[in-house]
JSON list of C-alpha atoms in Angstrom, two decimals:
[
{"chain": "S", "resi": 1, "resn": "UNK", "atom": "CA", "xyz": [0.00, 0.00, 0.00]},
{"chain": "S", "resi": 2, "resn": "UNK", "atom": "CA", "xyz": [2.47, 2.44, 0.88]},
{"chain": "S", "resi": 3, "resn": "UNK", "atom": "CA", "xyz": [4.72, 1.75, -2.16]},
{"chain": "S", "resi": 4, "resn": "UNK", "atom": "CA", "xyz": [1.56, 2.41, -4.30]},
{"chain": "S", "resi": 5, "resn": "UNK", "atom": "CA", "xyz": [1.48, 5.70, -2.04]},
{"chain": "S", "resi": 6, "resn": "UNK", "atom": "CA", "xyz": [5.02, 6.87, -3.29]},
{"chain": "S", "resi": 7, "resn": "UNK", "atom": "CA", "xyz": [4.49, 6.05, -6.46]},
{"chain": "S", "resi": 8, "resn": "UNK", "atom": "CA", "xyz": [1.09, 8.12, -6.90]},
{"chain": "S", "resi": 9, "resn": "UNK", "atom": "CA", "xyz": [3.02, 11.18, -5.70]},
{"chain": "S", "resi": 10, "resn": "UNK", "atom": "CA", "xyz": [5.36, 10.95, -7.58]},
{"chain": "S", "resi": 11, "resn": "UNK", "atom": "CA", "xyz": [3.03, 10.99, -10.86]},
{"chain": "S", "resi": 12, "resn": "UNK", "atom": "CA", "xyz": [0.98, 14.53, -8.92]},
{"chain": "S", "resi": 13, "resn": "UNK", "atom": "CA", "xyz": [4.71, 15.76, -8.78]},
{"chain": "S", "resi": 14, "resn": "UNK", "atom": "CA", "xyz": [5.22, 15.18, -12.35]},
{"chain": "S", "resi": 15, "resn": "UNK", "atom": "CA", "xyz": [1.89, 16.50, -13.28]},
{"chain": "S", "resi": 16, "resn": "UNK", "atom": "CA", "xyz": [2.39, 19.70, -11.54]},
{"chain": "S", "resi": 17, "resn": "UNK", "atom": "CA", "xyz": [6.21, 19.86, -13.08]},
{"chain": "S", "resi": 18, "resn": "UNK", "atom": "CA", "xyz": [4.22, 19.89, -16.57]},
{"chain": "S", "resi": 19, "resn": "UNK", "atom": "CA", "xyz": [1.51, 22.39, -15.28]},
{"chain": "S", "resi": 20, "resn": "UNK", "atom": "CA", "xyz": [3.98, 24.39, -14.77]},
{"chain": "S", "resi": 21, "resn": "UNK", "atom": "CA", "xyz": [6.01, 24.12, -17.44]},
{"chain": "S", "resi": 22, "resn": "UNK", "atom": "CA", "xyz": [2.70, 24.37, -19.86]},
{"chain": "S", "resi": 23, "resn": "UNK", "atom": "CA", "xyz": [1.96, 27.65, -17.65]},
{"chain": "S", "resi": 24, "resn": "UNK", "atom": "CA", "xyz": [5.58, 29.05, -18.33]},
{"chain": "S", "resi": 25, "resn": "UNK", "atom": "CA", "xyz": [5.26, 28.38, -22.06]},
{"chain": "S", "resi": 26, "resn": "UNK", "atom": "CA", "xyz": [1.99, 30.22, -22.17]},
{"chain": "S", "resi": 27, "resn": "UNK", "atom": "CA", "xyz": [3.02, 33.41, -19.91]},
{"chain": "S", "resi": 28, "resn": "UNK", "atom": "CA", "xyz": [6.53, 33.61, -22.53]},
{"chain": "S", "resi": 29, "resn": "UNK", "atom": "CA", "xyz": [4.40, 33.77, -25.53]},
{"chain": "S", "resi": 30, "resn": "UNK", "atom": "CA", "xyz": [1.86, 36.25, -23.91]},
{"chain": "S", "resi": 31, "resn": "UNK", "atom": "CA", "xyz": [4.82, 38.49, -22.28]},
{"chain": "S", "resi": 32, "resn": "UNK", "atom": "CA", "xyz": [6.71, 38.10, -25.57]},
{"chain": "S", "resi": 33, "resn": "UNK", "atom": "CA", "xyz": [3.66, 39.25, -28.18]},
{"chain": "S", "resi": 34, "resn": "UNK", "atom": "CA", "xyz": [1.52, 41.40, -25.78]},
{"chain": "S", "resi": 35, "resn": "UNK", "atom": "CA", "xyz": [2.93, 45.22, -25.96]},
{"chain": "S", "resi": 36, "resn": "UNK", "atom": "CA", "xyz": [1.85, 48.15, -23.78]},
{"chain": "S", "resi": 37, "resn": "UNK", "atom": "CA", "xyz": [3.04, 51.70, -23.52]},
{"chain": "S", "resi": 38, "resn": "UNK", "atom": "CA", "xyz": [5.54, 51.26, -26.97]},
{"chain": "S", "resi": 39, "resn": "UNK", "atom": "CA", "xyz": [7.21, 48.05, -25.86]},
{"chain": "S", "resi": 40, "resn": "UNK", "atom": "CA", "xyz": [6.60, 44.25, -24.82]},
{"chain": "S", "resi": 41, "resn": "UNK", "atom": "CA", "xyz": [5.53, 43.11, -21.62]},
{"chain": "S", "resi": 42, "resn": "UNK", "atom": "CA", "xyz": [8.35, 41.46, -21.14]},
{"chain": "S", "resi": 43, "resn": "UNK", "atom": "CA", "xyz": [10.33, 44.59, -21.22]},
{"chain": "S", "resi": 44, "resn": "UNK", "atom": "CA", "xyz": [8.88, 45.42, -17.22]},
{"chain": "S", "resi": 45, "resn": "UNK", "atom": "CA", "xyz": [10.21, 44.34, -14.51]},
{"chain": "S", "resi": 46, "resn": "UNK", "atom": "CA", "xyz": [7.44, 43.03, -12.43]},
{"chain": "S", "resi": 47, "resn": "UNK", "atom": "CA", "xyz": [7.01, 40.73, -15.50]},
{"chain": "S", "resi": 48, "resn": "UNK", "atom": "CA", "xyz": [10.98, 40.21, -15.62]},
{"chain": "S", "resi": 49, "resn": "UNK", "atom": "CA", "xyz": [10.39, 38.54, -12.30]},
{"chain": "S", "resi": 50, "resn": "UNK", "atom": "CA", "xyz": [7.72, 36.46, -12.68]},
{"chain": "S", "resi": 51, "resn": "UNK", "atom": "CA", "xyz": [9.11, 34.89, -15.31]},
{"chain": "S", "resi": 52, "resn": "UNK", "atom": "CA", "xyz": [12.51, 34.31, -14.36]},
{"chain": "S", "resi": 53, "resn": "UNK", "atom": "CA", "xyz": [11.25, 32.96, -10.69]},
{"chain": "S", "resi": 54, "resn": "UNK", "atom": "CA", "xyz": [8.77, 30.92, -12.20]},
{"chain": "S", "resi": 55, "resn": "UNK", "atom": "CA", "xyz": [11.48, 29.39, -14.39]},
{"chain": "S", "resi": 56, "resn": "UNK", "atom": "CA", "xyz": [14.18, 29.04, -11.87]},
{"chain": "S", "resi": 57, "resn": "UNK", "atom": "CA", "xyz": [11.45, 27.02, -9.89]},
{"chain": "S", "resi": 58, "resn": "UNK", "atom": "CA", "xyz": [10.54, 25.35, -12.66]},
{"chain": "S", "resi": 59, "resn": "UNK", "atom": "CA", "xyz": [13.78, 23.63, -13.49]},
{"chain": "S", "resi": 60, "resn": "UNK", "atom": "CA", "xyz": [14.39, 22.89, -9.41]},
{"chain": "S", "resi": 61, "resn": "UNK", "atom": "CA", "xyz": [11.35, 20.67, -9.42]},
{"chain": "S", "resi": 62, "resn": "UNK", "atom": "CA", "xyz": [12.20, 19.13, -12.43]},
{"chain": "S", "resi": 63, "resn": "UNK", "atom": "CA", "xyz": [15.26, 17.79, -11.27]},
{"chain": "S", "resi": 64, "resn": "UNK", "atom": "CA", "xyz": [14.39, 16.88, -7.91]},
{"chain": "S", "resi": 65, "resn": "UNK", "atom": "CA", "xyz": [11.44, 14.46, -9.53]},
{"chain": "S", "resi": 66, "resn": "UNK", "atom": "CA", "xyz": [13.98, 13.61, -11.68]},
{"chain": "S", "resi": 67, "resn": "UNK", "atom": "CA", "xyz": [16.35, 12.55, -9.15]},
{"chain": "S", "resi": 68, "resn": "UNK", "atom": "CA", "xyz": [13.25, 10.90, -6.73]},
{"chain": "S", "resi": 69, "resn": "UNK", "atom": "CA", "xyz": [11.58, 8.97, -9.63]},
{"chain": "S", "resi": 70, "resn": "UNK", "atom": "CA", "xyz": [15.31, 7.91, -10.15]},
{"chain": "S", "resi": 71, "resn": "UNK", "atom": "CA", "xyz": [16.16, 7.19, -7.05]},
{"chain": "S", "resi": 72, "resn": "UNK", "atom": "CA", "xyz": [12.58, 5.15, -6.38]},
{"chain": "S", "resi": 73, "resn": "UNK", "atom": "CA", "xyz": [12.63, 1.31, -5.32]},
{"chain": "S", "resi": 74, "resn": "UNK", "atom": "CA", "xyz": [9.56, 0.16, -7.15]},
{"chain": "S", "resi": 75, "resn": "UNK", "atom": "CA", "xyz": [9.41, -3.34, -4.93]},
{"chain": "S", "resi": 76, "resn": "UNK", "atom": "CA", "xyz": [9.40, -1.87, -1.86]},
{"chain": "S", "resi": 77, "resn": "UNK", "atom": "CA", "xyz": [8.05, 1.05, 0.12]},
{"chain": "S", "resi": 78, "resn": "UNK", "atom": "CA", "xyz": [10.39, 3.18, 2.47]},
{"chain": "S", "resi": 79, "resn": "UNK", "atom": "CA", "xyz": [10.87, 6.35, 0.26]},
{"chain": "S", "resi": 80, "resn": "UNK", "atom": "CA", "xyz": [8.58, 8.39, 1.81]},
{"chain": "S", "resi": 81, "resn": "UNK", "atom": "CA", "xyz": [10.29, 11.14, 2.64]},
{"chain": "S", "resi": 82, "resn": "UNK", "atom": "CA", "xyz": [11.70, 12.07, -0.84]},
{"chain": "S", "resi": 83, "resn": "UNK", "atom": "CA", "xyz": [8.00, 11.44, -2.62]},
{"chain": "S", "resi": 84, "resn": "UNK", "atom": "CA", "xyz": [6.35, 13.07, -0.12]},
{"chain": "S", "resi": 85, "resn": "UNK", "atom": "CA", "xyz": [8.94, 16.07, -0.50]},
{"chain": "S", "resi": 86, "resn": "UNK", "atom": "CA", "xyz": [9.10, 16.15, -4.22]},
{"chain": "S", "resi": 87, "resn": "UNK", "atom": "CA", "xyz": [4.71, 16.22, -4.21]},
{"chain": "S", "resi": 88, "resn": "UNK", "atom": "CA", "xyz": [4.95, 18.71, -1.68]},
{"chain": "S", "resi": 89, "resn": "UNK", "atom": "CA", "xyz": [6.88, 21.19, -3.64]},
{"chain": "S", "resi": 90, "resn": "UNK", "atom": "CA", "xyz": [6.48, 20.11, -7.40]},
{"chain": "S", "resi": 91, "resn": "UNK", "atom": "CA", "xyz": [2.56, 20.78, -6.84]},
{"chain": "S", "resi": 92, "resn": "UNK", "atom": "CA", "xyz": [2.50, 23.94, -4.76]},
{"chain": "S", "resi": 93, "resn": "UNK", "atom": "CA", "xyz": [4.98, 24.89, -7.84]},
{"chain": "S", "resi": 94, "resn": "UNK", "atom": "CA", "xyz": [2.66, 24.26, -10.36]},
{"chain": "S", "resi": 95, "resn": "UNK", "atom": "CA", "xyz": [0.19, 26.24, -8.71]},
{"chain": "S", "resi": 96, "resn": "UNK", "atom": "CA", "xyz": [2.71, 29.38, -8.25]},
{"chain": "S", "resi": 97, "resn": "UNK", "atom": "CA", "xyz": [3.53, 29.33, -11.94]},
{"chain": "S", "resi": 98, "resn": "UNK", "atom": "CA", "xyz": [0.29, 28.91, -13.05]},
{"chain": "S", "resi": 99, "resn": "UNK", "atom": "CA", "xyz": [-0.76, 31.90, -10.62]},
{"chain": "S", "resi": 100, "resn": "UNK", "atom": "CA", "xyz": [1.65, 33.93, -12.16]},
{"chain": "S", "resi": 101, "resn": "UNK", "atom": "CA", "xyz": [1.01, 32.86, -15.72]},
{"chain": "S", "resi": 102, "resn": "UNK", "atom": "CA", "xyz": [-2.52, 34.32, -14.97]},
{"chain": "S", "resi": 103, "resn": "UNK", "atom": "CA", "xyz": [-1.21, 37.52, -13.33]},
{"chain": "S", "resi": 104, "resn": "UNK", "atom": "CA", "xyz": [1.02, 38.25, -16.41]},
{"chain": "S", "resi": 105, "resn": "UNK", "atom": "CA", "xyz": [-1.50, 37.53, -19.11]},
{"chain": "S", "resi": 106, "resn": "UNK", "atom": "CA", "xyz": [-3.92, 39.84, -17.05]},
{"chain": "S", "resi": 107, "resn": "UNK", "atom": "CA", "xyz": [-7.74, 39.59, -17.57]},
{"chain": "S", "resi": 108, "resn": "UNK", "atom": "CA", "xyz": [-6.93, 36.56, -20.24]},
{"chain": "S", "resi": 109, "resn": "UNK", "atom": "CA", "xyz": [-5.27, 34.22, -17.97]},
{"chain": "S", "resi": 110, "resn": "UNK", "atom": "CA", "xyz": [-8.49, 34.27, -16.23]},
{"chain": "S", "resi": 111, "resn": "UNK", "atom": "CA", "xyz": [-11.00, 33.40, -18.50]},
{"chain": "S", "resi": 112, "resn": "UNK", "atom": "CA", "xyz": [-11.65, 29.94, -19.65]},
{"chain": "S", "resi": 113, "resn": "UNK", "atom": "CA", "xyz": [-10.87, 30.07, -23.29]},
{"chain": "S", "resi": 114, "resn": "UNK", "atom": "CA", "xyz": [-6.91, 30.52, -22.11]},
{"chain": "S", "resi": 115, "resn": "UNK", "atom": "CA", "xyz": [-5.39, 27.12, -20.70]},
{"chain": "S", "resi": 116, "resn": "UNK", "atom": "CA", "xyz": [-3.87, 29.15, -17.70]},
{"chain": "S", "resi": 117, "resn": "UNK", "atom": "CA", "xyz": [-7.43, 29.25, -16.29]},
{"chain": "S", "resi": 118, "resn": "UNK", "atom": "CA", "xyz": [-7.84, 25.27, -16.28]},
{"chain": "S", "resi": 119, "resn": "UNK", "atom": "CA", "xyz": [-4.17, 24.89, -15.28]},
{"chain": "S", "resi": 120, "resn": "UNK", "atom": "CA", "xyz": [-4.27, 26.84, -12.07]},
{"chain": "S", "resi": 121, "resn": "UNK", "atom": "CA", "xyz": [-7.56, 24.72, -11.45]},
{"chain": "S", "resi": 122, "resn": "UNK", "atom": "CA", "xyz": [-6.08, 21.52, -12.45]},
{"chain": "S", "resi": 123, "resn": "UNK", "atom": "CA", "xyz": [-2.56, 22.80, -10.19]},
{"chain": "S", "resi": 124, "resn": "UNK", "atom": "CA", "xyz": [-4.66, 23.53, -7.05]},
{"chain": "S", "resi": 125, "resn": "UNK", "atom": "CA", "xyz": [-6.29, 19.87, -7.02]},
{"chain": "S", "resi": 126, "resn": "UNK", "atom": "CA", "xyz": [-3.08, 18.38, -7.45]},
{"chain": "S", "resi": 127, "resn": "UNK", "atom": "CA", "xyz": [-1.89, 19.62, -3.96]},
{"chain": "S", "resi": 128, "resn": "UNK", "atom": "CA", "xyz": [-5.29, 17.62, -2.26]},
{"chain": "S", "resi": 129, "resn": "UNK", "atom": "CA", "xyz": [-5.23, 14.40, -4.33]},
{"chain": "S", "resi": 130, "resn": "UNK", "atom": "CA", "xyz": [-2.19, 11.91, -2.96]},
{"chain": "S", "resi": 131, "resn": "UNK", "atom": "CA", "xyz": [-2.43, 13.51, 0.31]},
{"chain": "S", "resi": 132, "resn": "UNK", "atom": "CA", "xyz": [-2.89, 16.81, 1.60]},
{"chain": "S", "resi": 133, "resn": "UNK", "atom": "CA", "xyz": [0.28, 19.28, 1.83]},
{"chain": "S", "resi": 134, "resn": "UNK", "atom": "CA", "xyz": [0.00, 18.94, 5.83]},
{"chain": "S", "resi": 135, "resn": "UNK", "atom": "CA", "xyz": [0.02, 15.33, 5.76]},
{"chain": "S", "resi": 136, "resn": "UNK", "atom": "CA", "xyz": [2.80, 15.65, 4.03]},
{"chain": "S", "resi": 137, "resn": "UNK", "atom": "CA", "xyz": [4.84, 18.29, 6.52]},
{"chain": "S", "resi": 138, "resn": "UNK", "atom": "CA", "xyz": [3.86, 15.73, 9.12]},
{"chain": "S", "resi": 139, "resn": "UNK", "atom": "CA", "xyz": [4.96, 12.69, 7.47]},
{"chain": "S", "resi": 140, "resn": "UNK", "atom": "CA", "xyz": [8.39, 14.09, 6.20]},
{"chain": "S", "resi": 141, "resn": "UNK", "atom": "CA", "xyz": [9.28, 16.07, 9.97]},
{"chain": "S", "resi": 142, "resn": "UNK", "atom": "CA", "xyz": [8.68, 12.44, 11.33]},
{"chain": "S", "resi": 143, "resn": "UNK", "atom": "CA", "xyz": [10.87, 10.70, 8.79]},
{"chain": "S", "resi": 144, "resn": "UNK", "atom": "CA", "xyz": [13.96, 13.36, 9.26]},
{"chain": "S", "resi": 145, "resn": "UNK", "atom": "CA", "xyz": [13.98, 12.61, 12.39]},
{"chain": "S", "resi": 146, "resn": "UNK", "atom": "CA", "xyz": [15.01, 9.32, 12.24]},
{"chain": "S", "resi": 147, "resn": "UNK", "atom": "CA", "xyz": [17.88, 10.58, 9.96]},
{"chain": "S", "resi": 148, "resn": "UNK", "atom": "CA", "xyz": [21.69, 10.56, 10.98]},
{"chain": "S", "resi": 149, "resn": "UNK", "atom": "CA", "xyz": [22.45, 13.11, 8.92]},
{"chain": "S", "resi": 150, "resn": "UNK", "atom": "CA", "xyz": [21.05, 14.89, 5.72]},
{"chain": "S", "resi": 151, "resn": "UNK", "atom": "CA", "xyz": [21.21, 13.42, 2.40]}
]
């Protein structure tokens, strides 16, 4: 049961890792074609930022589901902590690019006819389904405690 567990967050981490990187995609493009006051949007700074955090965070949950769904024992459970980490912040990470996707494109990421809108939705569900975000904190504090040192 519990290896079934791991395994399940570590698809909802992978899922959110493509939320966001479908979200990033789509607040580029927007930042890159939308102009306002004689240049692009991606020419302000506010907009400078969220695309360059959302990127940044982005690539660090790629590669720590990369290195968890590497690193996973498929036979047995006891890799809790790392799936439960890697769900915990790949899908909370979905949800802040896809937040800030919407805050770029404005009134547009918003409504429904712009995949932002269902991504956010889609990002927010990801961080109930496998296990709410506390159970996680709870399960992972437990785990590191039995740890000699960090990893």
């Amino acid at each position: 049961m519990m290896r079934n567990l791991e395994i399940e967050r570590v698809v909802l981490a992978a899922m959110g890792v493509g939320i966001a990187r479908r979200s990033l995609e789509a607040m580029n493009a927007y930042a890159t074609d939308r102009r306002a006051f004689g240049a692009s949007l991606r020419d302000f700074g506010q907009i400078q930022r969220h695309i360059a955090e959302s990127y940044s965070e982005y690539m660090a949950g790629k590669t720590y589901l990369y290195q968890t769904a590497l690193g996973l024992d498929l036979d047995a459970a006891g890799n809790r902590l790392d799936t439960d980490g890697v769900k915990l912040y790949c899908t909370t990470m979905g949800k802040n690019v896809a937040d800030r996707a919407i805050q770029v494109m404005g009134g547009y990421g918003y409504m429904g006819e712009y995949a932002v809108e269902r991504l956010w939705r889609d990002a927010k569900l990801l961080e109930i389904g496998g296990g709410t975000l506390e159970s996680h904190h709870k399960n992972m504090v437990r785990d590191m405690s039995q740890l000699d040192a960090m990893p």
